[in-house]
């Protein structure tokens, strides 16, 4: 029990410090290339913080247990929007760009709907479905390329002489590694504590493991929000959700067809509902304030209660 507590605390230390390095380095790299913060959030930050979901899902497929992937991804996506953005908006008002509300949020809704439709066909995500998800993923990247050409980086933070590209890339990689290592340590420690207390495997899977794979998004988004990098915080979540569905599930389905249990349709519906609510809360003012944060957190609590 003591070892698991130490592991849990150490995991959080790695997570917090790794996220701090990651946000700082990615922000400065964006400035170096005059790339908008939202693009960095939608790509490097999102893909880096989705590493645990990718590792869990792809490893499960390689071990012949691909069904774990859908629950992991759907649960993480719901948590990303309602819990993580809800918490982040409590620390700081998150100002959201018009393009995010107009294009990227509808993208998440659309891809979530496509995923549910594909799974409904035979209660399975086939290799053909994996190809479809990958085609959507490539289309998303084309959109990002266009986005980077039409938006300017408005960050006014100054770069110092020590902020060379090799150093920033090293810090970026170090941040990603610390986030992934910290996430694994935190999950293992929390799982060990739960097992010692006699908590069932089902509850552990629905709570601790799902929360653990979303810890990188949580810590990165909260730190980004506190440092005034709202585009990174929001882009991180939107990009992470798209990455989870298109790349992670697409790749997993290519490795091994994924059983789509009928029970997953509730979660798929909640995934769509979560982003629809996010859209409605941000469409008028293009921001998420504390009131919106409390609403999203309340929704997650209600959803969580339906699980247990």
mmCIF file of C-alpha atoms in Angstrom:
data_model
loop_
_atom_site.group_PDB
_atom_site.id
_atom_site.type_symbol
_atom_site.label_atom_id
_atom_site.label_comp_id
_atom_site.label_asym_id
_atom_site.label_seq_id
_atom_site.Cartn_x
_atom_site.Cartn_y
_atom_site.Cartn_z
ATOM 1 C CA UNK A 1 0.000 0.000 0.000
ATOM 2 C CA UNK A 2 2.794 2.461 0.936
ATOM 3 C CA UNK A 3 4.636 1.705 -2.319
ATOM 4 C CA UNK A 4 1.471 2.407 -4.316
ATOM 5 C CA UNK A 5 0.992 5.755 -2.553
ATOM 6 C CA UNK A 6 4.604 6.697 -3.362
ATOM 7 C CA UNK A 7 4.059 5.610 -6.970
ATOM 8 C CA UNK A 8 0.889 7.724 -7.188
ATOM 9 C CA UNK A 9 2.565 10.854 -5.797
ATOM 10 C CA UNK A 10 5.637 10.383 -7.997
ATOM 11 C CA UNK A 11 3.367 9.976 -11.012
ATOM 12 C CA UNK A 12 1.670 13.302 -10.345
ATOM 13 C CA UNK A 13 5.048 15.006 -9.940
ATOM 14 C CA UNK A 14 6.184 13.688 -13.323
ATOM 15 C CA UNK A 15 2.859 14.720 -14.876
ATOM 16 C CA UNK A 16 2.862 18.282 -13.582
ATOM 17 C CA UNK A 17 6.506 18.994 -14.429
ATOM 18 C CA UNK A 18 6.219 17.262 -17.797
ATOM 19 C CA UNK A 19 3.106 19.229 -18.735
ATOM 20 C CA UNK A 20 4.805 22.478 -17.728
ATOM 21 C CA UNK A 21 7.776 21.718 -20.005
ATOM 22 C CA UNK A 22 5.470 20.560 -22.779
ATOM 23 C CA UNK A 23 3.257 23.666 -22.803
ATOM 24 C CA UNK A 24 6.237 26.029 -22.619
ATOM 25 C CA UNK A 25 8.202 24.304 -25.377
ATOM 26 C CA UNK A 26 5.245 23.871 -27.742
ATOM 27 C CA UNK A 27 4.249 27.500 -27.277
ATOM 28 C CA UNK A 28 7.728 28.748 -28.137
ATOM 29 C CA UNK A 29 8.049 26.419 -31.117
ATOM 30 C CA UNK A 30 4.815 27.924 -32.408
ATOM 31 C CA UNK A 31 6.363 31.372 -32.107
ATOM 32 C CA UNK A 32 9.526 30.250 -33.893
ATOM 33 C CA UNK A 33 7.578 29.223 -36.976
ATOM 34 C CA UNK A 34 4.776 31.768 -36.581
ATOM 35 C CA UNK A 35 2.343 28.867 -36.225
ATOM 36 C CA UNK A 36 -0.932 29.718 -34.433
ATOM 37 C CA UNK A 37 -1.219 28.368 -30.893
ATOM 38 C CA UNK A 38 -4.474 26.618 -31.826
ATOM 39 C CA UNK A 39 -2.654 24.566 -34.489
ATOM 40 C CA UNK A 40 0.019 23.509 -31.973
ATOM 41 C CA UNK A 41 -2.732 22.580 -29.532
ATOM 42 C CA UNK A 42 -4.570 20.554 -32.176
ATOM 43 C CA UNK A 43 -1.455 18.672 -33.258
ATOM 44 C CA UNK A 44 1.683 18.313 -31.123
ATOM 45 C CA UNK A 45 0.030 18.834 -27.748
ATOM 46 C CA UNK A 46 -3.045 16.763 -28.609
ATOM 47 C CA UNK A 47 -1.062 13.874 -30.063
ATOM 48 C CA UNK A 48 1.429 13.890 -27.203
ATOM 49 C CA UNK A 49 -1.206 13.830 -24.487
ATOM 50 C CA UNK A 50 -3.118 11.082 -26.340
ATOM 51 C CA UNK A 51 -0.126 8.758 -26.116
ATOM 52 C CA UNK A 52 -1.592 6.752 -23.178
ATOM 53 C CA UNK A 53 -4.874 6.120 -25.025
ATOM 54 C CA UNK A 54 -2.939 5.078 -28.125
ATOM 55 C CA UNK A 55 -0.655 2.796 -26.133
ATOM 56 C CA UNK A 56 -3.525 1.119 -24.259
ATOM 57 C CA UNK A 57 -5.728 0.636 -27.335
ATOM 58 C CA UNK A 58 -3.074 -0.545 -29.787
ATOM 59 C CA UNK A 59 -1.444 -2.838 -27.218
ATOM 60 C CA UNK A 60 -4.855 -4.338 -26.431
ATOM 61 C CA UNK A 61 -5.410 -5.010 -30.148
ATOM 62 C CA UNK A 62 -2.016 -6.677 -30.513
ATOM 63 C CA UNK A 63 -2.890 -8.897 -27.563
ATOM 64 C CA UNK A 64 -6.208 -9.870 -29.142
ATOM 65 C CA UNK A 65 -8.366 -7.784 -26.805
ATOM 66 C CA UNK A 66 -9.413 -4.978 -29.166
ATOM 67 C CA UNK A 67 -12.788 -4.531 -27.462
ATOM 68 C CA UNK A 68 -11.030 -2.635 -24.658
ATOM 69 C CA UNK A 69 -10.164 0.093 -27.166
ATOM 70 C CA UNK A 70 -13.687 1.438 -27.741
ATOM 71 C CA UNK A 71 -14.512 1.802 -24.055
ATOM 72 C CA UNK A 72 -11.154 3.427 -23.397
ATOM 73 C CA UNK A 73 -11.566 5.975 -26.206
ATOM 74 C CA UNK A 74 -15.234 6.836 -25.607
ATOM 75 C CA UNK A 75 -14.719 7.163 -21.852
ATOM 76 C CA UNK A 76 -11.626 9.329 -22.319
ATOM 77 C CA UNK A 77 -13.338 11.602 -24.855
ATOM 78 C CA UNK A 78 -16.288 12.243 -22.546
ATOM 79 C CA UNK A 79 -13.925 12.921 -19.672
ATOM 80 C CA UNK A 80 -11.800 15.233 -21.834
ATOM 81 C CA UNK A 81 -14.700 17.574 -22.596
ATOM 82 C CA UNK A 82 -16.832 17.585 -19.469
ATOM 83 C CA UNK A 83 -14.281 16.964 -16.732
ATOM 84 C CA UNK A 84 -11.060 18.428 -18.090
ATOM 85 C CA UNK A 85 -12.394 21.525 -19.867
ATOM 86 C CA UNK A 86 -14.799 21.959 -16.956
ATOM 87 C CA UNK A 87 -11.913 22.023 -14.481
ATOM 88 C CA UNK A 88 -9.691 24.147 -16.745
ATOM 89 C CA UNK A 89 -12.397 26.815 -17.073
ATOM 90 C CA UNK A 90 -12.590 27.058 -13.277
ATOM 91 C CA UNK A 91 -8.954 28.180 -13.165
ATOM 92 C CA UNK A 92 -9.257 30.728 -15.966
ATOM 93 C CA UNK A 93 -11.814 31.925 -18.490
ATOM 94 C CA UNK A 94 -11.008 30.094 -21.715
ATOM 95 C CA UNK A 95 -11.343 32.341 -24.751
ATOM 96 C CA UNK A 96 -12.102 30.220 -27.823
ATOM 97 C CA UNK A 97 -11.366 31.171 -31.409
ATOM 98 C CA UNK A 98 -14.235 31.466 -33.868
ATOM 99 C CA UNK A 99 -12.726 28.804 -36.127
ATOM 100 C CA UNK A 100 -12.727 26.337 -33.232
ATOM 101 C CA UNK A 101 -16.441 26.869 -32.612
ATOM 102 C CA UNK A 102 -17.328 27.043 -36.298
ATOM 103 C CA UNK A 103 -15.246 24.158 -37.645
ATOM 104 C CA UNK A 104 -13.382 22.020 -35.092
ATOM 105 C CA UNK A 105 -16.217 21.389 -32.632
ATOM 106 C CA UNK A 106 -18.574 20.311 -35.434
ATOM 107 C CA UNK A 107 -15.760 18.047 -36.669
ATOM 108 C CA UNK A 108 -15.721 16.213 -33.331
ATOM 109 C CA UNK A 109 -19.519 15.882 -33.417
ATOM 110 C CA UNK A 110 -19.400 14.586 -36.990
ATOM 111 C CA UNK A 111 -16.597 12.085 -36.406
ATOM 112 C CA UNK A 112 -18.328 10.825 -33.225
ATOM 113 C CA UNK A 113 -21.514 10.271 -35.262
ATOM 114 C CA UNK A 114 -19.566 8.483 -38.019
ATOM 115 C CA UNK A 115 -17.906 6.253 -35.413
ATOM 116 C CA UNK A 116 -21.279 5.302 -33.905
ATOM 117 C CA UNK A 117 -22.717 4.605 -37.374
ATOM 118 C CA UNK A 118 -19.756 2.424 -38.383
ATOM 119 C CA UNK A 119 -19.988 0.460 -35.149
ATOM 120 C CA UNK A 120 -23.720 -0.037 -35.667
ATOM 121 C CA UNK A 121 -23.028 -1.890 -38.911
ATOM 122 C CA UNK A 122 -22.640 -5.427 -37.596
ATOM 123 C CA UNK A 123 -21.660 -4.269 -34.101
ATOM 124 C CA UNK A 124 -18.078 -4.166 -35.317
ATOM 125 C CA UNK A 125 -15.395 -1.728 -36.416
ATOM 126 C CA UNK A 126 -13.896 -3.591 -39.369
ATOM 127 C CA UNK A 127 -10.631 -2.990 -41.209
ATOM 128 C CA UNK A 128 -12.618 -1.124 -43.863
ATOM 129 C CA UNK A 129 -13.944 1.120 -41.086
ATOM 130 C CA UNK A 130 -10.348 1.619 -39.987
ATOM 131 C CA UNK A 131 -9.489 2.846 -43.486
ATOM 132 C CA UNK A 132 -12.465 5.242 -43.402
ATOM 133 C CA UNK A 133 -11.318 6.666 -40.056
ATOM 134 C CA UNK A 134 -7.801 7.083 -41.442
ATOM 135 C CA UNK A 135 -9.140 8.923 -44.507
ATOM 136 C CA UNK A 136 -10.936 11.318 -42.153
ATOM 137 C CA UNK A 137 -7.686 11.694 -40.201
ATOM 138 C CA UNK A 138 -5.787 12.668 -43.367
ATOM 139 C CA UNK A 139 -8.553 15.152 -44.209
ATOM 140 C CA UNK A 140 -8.163 16.676 -40.738
ATOM 141 C CA UNK A 141 -4.455 17.196 -41.364
ATOM 142 C CA UNK A 142 -5.154 18.922 -44.661
ATOM 143 C CA UNK A 143 -7.498 21.243 -42.777
ATOM 144 C CA UNK A 144 -4.758 22.000 -40.230
ATOM 145 C CA UNK A 145 -2.323 22.904 -42.998
ATOM 146 C CA UNK A 146 -4.847 25.385 -44.381
ATOM 147 C CA UNK A 147 -5.526 26.719 -40.875
ATOM 148 C CA UNK A 148 -1.837 27.401 -40.284
ATOM 149 C CA UNK A 149 -1.733 29.493 -43.473
ATOM 150 C CA UNK A 150 -4.747 31.654 -42.647
ATOM 151 C CA UNK A 151 -4.117 32.485 -38.976
ATOM 152 C CA UNK A 152 -1.374 34.454 -37.317
ATOM 153 C CA UNK A 153 0.309 33.651 -34.042
ATOM 154 C CA UNK A 154 -0.786 36.470 -31.771
ATOM 155 C CA UNK A 155 1.251 35.371 -28.737
ATOM 156 C CA UNK A 156 3.297 38.334 -27.505
ATOM 157 C CA UNK A 157 5.672 36.338 -25.297
ATOM 158 C CA UNK A 158 9.314 37.041 -26.114
ATOM 159 C CA UNK A 159 11.879 34.403 -27.001
ATOM 160 C CA UNK A 160 15.275 34.471 -25.286
ATOM 161 C CA UNK A 161 18.671 33.579 -26.746
ATOM 162 C CA UNK A 162 18.621 30.190 -24.996
ATOM 163 C CA UNK A 163 15.383 29.228 -26.771
ATOM 164 C CA UNK A 164 17.144 27.478 -29.635
ATOM 165 C CA UNK A 165 15.239 24.907 -31.697
ATOM 166 C CA UNK A 166 17.345 21.905 -30.540
ATOM 167 C CA UNK A 167 16.773 22.881 -26.895
ATOM 168 C CA UNK A 168 13.043 23.399 -27.380
ATOM 169 C CA UNK A 169 12.685 20.055 -29.196
ATOM 170 C CA UNK A 170 14.545 18.317 -26.360
ATOM 171 C CA UNK A 171 12.259 19.955 -23.795
ATOM 172 C CA UNK A 172 9.213 18.985 -25.868
ATOM 173 C CA UNK A 173 10.282 15.322 -25.999
ATOM 174 C CA UNK A 174 11.235 15.373 -22.314
ATOM 175 C CA UNK A 175 7.815 16.792 -21.504
ATOM 176 C CA UNK A 176 6.019 14.074 -23.508
ATOM 177 C CA UNK A 177 8.097 11.315 -21.886
ATOM 178 C CA UNK A 178 7.457 12.725 -18.402
ATOM 179 C CA UNK A 179 3.726 12.945 -19.104
ATOM 180 C CA UNK A 180 3.483 9.354 -20.329
ATOM 181 C CA UNK A 181 5.709 7.953 -17.558
ATOM 182 C CA UNK A 182 3.862 9.955 -14.920
ATOM 183 C CA UNK A 183 0.503 8.803 -16.238
ATOM 184 C CA UNK A 184 1.542 5.143 -16.104
ATOM 185 C CA UNK A 185 2.951 5.530 -12.589
ATOM 186 C CA UNK A 186 -0.202 7.270 -11.365
ATOM 187 C CA UNK A 187 -2.488 4.623 -12.897
ATOM 188 C CA UNK A 188 -0.432 1.741 -11.500
ATOM 189 C CA UNK A 189 -0.301 3.311 -8.057
ATOM 190 C CA UNK A 190 -4.021 4.100 -7.972
ATOM 191 C CA UNK A 191 -4.907 0.631 -9.296
ATOM 192 C CA UNK A 192 -2.781 -0.992 -6.611
ATOM 193 C CA UNK A 193 -4.504 1.059 -3.911
ATOM 194 C CA UNK A 194 -7.953 0.223 -5.305
ATOM 195 C CA UNK A 195 -7.174 -3.495 -5.429
ATOM 196 C CA UNK A 196 -5.855 -3.425 -1.873
ATOM 197 C CA UNK A 197 -9.147 -1.818 -0.784
ATOM 198 C CA UNK A 198 -11.150 -4.533 -2.587
ATOM 199 C CA UNK A 199 -12.609 -2.354 -5.350
ATOM 200 C CA UNK A 200 -13.843 -4.437 -8.310
ATOM 201 C CA UNK A 201 -12.002 -4.656 -11.640
ATOM 202 C CA UNK A 202 -15.021 -3.159 -13.425
ATOM 203 C CA UNK A 203 -14.986 -0.009 -11.293
ATOM 204 C CA UNK A 204 -11.202 0.236 -11.624
ATOM 205 C CA UNK A 205 -11.487 0.081 -15.411
ATOM 206 C CA UNK A 206 -14.316 2.596 -15.659
ATOM 207 C CA UNK A 207 -12.736 5.085 -13.293
ATOM 208 C CA UNK A 208 -9.037 4.801 -12.536
ATOM 209 C CA UNK A 209 -7.788 3.529 -15.900
ATOM 210 C CA UNK A 210 -10.007 5.919 -17.895
ATOM 211 C CA UNK A 211 -8.989 8.812 -15.662
ATOM 212 C CA UNK A 212 -5.347 7.760 -15.817
ATOM 213 C CA UNK A 213 -5.163 7.808 -19.605
ATOM 214 C CA UNK A 214 -6.763 11.274 -19.528
ATOM 215 C CA UNK A 215 -4.376 12.646 -16.893
ATOM 216 C CA UNK A 216 -1.995 14.122 -19.514
ATOM 217 C CA UNK A 217 -4.854 16.094 -21.097
ATOM 218 C CA UNK A 218 -6.049 17.186 -17.656
ATOM 219 C CA UNK A 219 -2.719 18.446 -16.366
ATOM 220 C CA UNK A 220 -1.661 19.991 -19.682
ATOM 221 C CA UNK A 221 -4.978 21.823 -20.175
ATOM 222 C CA UNK A 222 -5.143 23.156 -16.608
ATOM 223 C CA UNK A 223 -1.545 24.388 -16.740
ATOM 224 C CA UNK A 224 -2.112 25.928 -20.179
ATOM 225 C CA UNK A 225 -5.246 27.679 -18.871
ATOM 226 C CA UNK A 226 -3.442 29.044 -15.817
ATOM 227 C CA UNK A 227 -0.660 30.363 -18.061
ATOM 228 C CA UNK A 228 -3.108 32.099 -20.381
ATOM 229 C CA UNK A 229 -2.648 29.634 -23.252
ATOM 230 C CA UNK A 230 -6.364 29.042 -23.827
ATOM 231 C CA UNK A 231 -5.850 27.971 -27.445
ATOM 232 C CA UNK A 232 -3.515 25.209 -26.313
ATOM 233 C CA UNK A 233 -5.941 24.119 -23.568
ATOM 234 C CA UNK A 234 -8.979 23.929 -25.864
ATOM 235 C CA UNK A 235 -7.051 22.745 -28.925
ATOM 236 C CA UNK A 236 -5.508 20.005 -26.812
ATOM 237 C CA UNK A 237 -8.932 18.549 -25.970
ATOM 238 C CA UNK A 238 -10.489 18.952 -29.430
ATOM 239 C CA UNK A 239 -7.410 17.570 -31.153
ATOM 240 C CA UNK A 240 -7.052 14.753 -28.630
ATOM 241 C CA UNK A 241 -10.660 13.613 -29.150
ATOM 242 C CA UNK A 242 -10.261 13.646 -32.934
ATOM 243 C CA UNK A 243 -6.917 11.875 -32.681
ATOM 244 C CA UNK A 244 -8.409 9.225 -30.378
ATOM 245 C CA UNK A 245 -11.258 8.392 -32.733
ATOM 246 C CA UNK A 246 -9.593 8.689 -36.118
ATOM 247 C CA UNK A 247 -6.002 7.623 -35.537
ATOM 248 C CA UNK A 248 -6.152 5.391 -32.454
ATOM 249 C CA UNK A 249 -9.371 3.523 -33.261
ATOM 250 C CA UNK A 250 -8.592 3.602 -36.985
ATOM 251 C CA UNK A 251 -5.179 2.033 -36.398
ATOM 252 C CA UNK A 252 -6.578 -0.444 -33.871
ATOM 253 C CA UNK A 253 -9.294 -1.567 -36.316
ATOM 254 C CA UNK A 254 -6.658 -2.080 -39.023
ATOM 255 C CA UNK A 255 -4.714 -4.333 -36.659
ATOM 256 C CA UNK A 256 -7.780 -6.268 -35.507
ATOM 257 C CA UNK A 257 -11.538 -5.657 -36.021
ATOM 258 C CA UNK A 258 -13.051 -4.181 -32.861
ATOM 259 C CA UNK A 259 -16.258 -5.618 -31.319
ATOM 260 C CA UNK A 260 -18.740 -2.778 -30.778
ATOM 261 C CA UNK A 261 -20.901 -3.862 -27.845
ATOM 262 C CA UNK A 262 -24.452 -2.400 -27.914
ATOM 263 C CA UNK A 263 -23.740 -0.871 -24.503
ATOM 264 C CA UNK A 264 -21.233 1.431 -26.225
ATOM 265 C CA UNK A 265 -24.022 3.269 -28.062
ATOM 266 C CA UNK A 266 -24.934 5.097 -24.866
ATOM 267 C CA UNK A 267 -21.333 6.248 -24.508
ATOM 268 C CA UNK A 268 -21.166 7.209 -28.195
ATOM 269 C CA UNK A 269 -24.332 9.266 -27.732
ATOM 270 C CA UNK A 270 -22.891 10.941 -24.633
ATOM 271 C CA UNK A 271 -19.715 11.718 -26.621
ATOM 272 C CA UNK A 272 -21.805 13.614 -29.156
ATOM 273 C CA UNK A 273 -23.886 15.280 -26.422
ATOM 274 C CA UNK A 274 -20.731 16.446 -24.606
ATOM 275 C CA UNK A 275 -19.398 18.340 -27.628
ATOM 276 C CA UNK A 276 -22.859 19.685 -28.535
ATOM 277 C CA UNK A 277 -23.090 21.126 -25.016
ATOM 278 C CA UNK A 278 -19.569 22.532 -25.332
ATOM 279 C CA UNK A 279 -20.602 24.175 -28.605
ATOM 280 C CA UNK A 280 -23.763 25.668 -27.074
ATOM 281 C CA UNK A 281 -21.877 27.017 -24.055
ATOM 282 C CA UNK A 282 -19.200 28.690 -26.178
ATOM 283 C CA UNK A 283 -20.988 29.734 -29.382
ATOM 284 C CA UNK A 284 -22.319 33.073 -28.102
ATOM 285 C CA UNK A 285 -19.344 34.553 -26.238
ATOM 286 C CA UNK A 286 -16.618 32.312 -27.687
ATOM 287 C CA UNK A 287 -15.409 31.559 -24.194
ATOM 288 C CA UNK A 288 -15.858 29.120 -21.336
ATOM 289 C CA UNK A 289 -16.301 30.793 -17.964
ATOM 290 C CA UNK A 290 -16.685 29.317 -14.488
ATOM 291 C CA UNK A 291 -20.453 28.930 -14.922
ATOM 292 C CA UNK A 292 -19.898 26.823 -18.046
ATOM 293 C CA UNK A 293 -17.279 24.857 -16.150
ATOM 294 C CA UNK A 294 -19.706 24.021 -13.353
ATOM 295 C CA UNK A 295 -22.354 22.941 -15.883
ATOM 296 C CA UNK A 296 -19.951 20.567 -17.621
ATOM 297 C CA UNK A 297 -18.688 19.146 -14.339
ATOM 298 C CA UNK A 298 -22.282 18.554 -13.219
ATOM 299 C CA UNK A 299 -22.983 16.685 -16.468
ATOM 300 C CA UNK A 300 -19.953 14.481 -15.937
ATOM 301 C CA UNK A 301 -21.022 13.674 -12.380
ATOM 302 C CA UNK A 302 -24.460 12.609 -13.635
ATOM 303 C CA UNK A 303 -22.853 10.451 -16.349
ATOM 304 C CA UNK A 304 -20.399 8.964 -13.871
ATOM 305 C CA UNK A 305 -23.237 7.969 -11.548
ATOM 306 C CA UNK A 306 -24.902 6.047 -14.393
ATOM 307 C CA UNK A 307 -21.735 3.966 -14.691
ATOM 308 C CA UNK A 308 -21.605 2.884 -11.072
#
